[in-house]
XYZ file of C-alpha atoms in Angstrom:
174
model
C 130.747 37.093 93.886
C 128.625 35.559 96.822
C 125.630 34.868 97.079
C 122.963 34.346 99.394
C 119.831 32.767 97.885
C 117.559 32.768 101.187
C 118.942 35.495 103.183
C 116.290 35.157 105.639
C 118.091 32.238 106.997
C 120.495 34.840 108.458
C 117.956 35.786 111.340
C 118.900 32.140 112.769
C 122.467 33.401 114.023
C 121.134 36.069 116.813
C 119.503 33.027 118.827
C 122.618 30.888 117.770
C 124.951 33.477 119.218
C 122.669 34.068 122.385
C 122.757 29.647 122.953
C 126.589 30.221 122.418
C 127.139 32.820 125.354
C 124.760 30.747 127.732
C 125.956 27.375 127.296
C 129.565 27.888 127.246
C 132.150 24.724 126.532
C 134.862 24.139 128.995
C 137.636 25.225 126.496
C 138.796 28.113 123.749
C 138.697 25.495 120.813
C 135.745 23.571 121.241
C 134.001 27.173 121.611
C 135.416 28.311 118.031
C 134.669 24.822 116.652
C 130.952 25.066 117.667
C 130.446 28.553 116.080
C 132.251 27.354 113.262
C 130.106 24.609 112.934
C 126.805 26.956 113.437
C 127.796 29.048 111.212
C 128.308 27.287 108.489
C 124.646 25.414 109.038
C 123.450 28.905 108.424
C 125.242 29.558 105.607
C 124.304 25.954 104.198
C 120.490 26.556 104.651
C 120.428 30.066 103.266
C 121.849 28.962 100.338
C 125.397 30.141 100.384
C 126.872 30.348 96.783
C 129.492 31.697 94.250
C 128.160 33.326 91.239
C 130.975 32.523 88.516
C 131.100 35.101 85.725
C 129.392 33.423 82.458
C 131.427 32.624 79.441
C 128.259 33.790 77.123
C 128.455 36.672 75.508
C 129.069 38.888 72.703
C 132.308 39.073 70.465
C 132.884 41.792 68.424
C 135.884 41.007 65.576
C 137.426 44.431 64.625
C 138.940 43.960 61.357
C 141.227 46.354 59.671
C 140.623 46.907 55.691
C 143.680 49.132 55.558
C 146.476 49.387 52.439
C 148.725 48.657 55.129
C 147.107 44.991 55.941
C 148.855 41.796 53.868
C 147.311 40.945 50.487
C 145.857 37.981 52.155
C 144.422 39.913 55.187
C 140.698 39.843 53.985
C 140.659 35.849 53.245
C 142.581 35.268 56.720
C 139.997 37.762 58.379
C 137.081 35.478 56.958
C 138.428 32.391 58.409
C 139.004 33.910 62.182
C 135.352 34.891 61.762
C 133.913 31.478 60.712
C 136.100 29.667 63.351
C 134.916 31.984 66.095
C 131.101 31.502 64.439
C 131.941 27.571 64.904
C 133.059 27.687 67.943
C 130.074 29.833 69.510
C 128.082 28.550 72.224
C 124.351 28.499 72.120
C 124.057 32.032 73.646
C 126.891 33.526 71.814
C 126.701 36.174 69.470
C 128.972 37.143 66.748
C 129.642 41.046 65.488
C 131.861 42.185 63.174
C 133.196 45.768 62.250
C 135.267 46.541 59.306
C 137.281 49.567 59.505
C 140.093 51.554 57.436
C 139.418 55.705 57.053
C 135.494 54.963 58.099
C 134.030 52.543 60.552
C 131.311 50.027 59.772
C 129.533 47.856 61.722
C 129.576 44.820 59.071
C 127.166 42.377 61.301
C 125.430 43.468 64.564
C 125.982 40.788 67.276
C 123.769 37.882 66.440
C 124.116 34.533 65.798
C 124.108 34.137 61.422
C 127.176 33.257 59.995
C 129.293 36.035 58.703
C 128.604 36.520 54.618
C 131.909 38.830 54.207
C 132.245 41.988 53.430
C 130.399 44.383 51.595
C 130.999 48.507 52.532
C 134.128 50.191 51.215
C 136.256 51.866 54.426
C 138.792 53.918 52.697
C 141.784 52.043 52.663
C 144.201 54.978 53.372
C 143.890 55.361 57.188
C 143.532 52.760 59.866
C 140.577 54.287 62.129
C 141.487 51.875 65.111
C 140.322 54.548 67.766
C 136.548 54.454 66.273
C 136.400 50.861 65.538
C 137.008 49.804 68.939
C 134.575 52.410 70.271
C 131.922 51.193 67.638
C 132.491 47.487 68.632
C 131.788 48.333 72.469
C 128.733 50.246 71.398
C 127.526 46.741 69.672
C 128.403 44.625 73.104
C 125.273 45.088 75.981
C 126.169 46.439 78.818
C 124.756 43.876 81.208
C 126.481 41.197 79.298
C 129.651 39.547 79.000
C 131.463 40.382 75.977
C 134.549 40.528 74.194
C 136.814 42.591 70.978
C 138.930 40.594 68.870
C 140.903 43.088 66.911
C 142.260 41.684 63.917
C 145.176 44.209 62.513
C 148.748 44.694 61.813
C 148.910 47.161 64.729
C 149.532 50.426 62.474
C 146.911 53.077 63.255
C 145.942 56.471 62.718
C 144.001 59.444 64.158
C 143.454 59.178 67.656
C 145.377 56.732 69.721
C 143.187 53.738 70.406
C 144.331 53.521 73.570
C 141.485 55.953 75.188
C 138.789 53.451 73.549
C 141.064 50.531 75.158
C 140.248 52.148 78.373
C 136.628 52.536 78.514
C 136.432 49.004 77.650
C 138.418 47.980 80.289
C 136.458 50.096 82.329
C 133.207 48.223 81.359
C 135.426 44.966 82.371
C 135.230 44.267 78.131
C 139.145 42.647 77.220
C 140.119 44.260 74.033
């Protein structure tokens, strides 16, 4: 996205372009060389820049506390976590949402280090639809964020594919 941090600077190319018009060069290419040049002086002194998207943000782990998950799933869940919560940034934040017949936000987005898991999800149904919509809930709106699903990729209920969506629409990867 551009930028322009002293717009005002802008008023500069009307006289430009009227100097350009009354003192003309004697040839096609030194003309498009001089605006060229004048208007990228105007660009310089308002302030031209490119606002890169920040790498801050929020990210939401969705883990799945299904029957359907390994034996080993929960300990392998814990160490994603505590890698991502080592690996944060100083404006990161970390959520996490367990989820199985019921959805539960396990840690809001802050950044403490996850202590594990504590509410009981009903292990017979993988809820994957809800937990992704709960984990976009937990991400701001004005800020960057992102849902690390952690599953075996068996769900039920409603395809998850309608939450997918709306966080694509909100520019959230899934």
């Amino acid at each position: 996205m551009l930028v322009l941090f002293q717009p005002v600077w802008l008023l500069l190319l009307a006289p430009l372009a009227a100097a350009w018009f009354a003192w003309p060069l004697p040839n096609r290419g030194l003309k498009i060389l001089r605006a060229l040049i004048l208007l990228l002086v105007v660009l310089a002194v308002a302030r031209l820049a490119i606002r890169l998207p920040d790498r801050a943000g929020t990210v939401v782990v969705v883990a799945d506390r299904s029957d359907s998950m390994p034996t080993d799933a929960e300990a392998a869940e814990k160490e994603i976590i505590g890698l991502l919560y080592k690996s944060m940034g100083p404006r990161d934040q970390l959520g996490v949402v367990a989820f199985g017949r019921n959805t539960v936000v396990e840690q809001s987005p802050q950044r403490a280090e996850f202590g594990g898991f504590a509410a009981q999800v009903g292990a017979d149904h993988s809820n994957l639809n809800d937990a992704i919509a709960a984990a976009l809930s937990l991400i701001p709106a004005d800020g960057g964020g992102r849902i690390l699903v952690v599953s075996d990729g068996k769900w039920t209920g409603k395809d998850p594919g309608a939450a997918s969506a709306r966080a694509a629409g909100r520019e959230t990867p899934v």
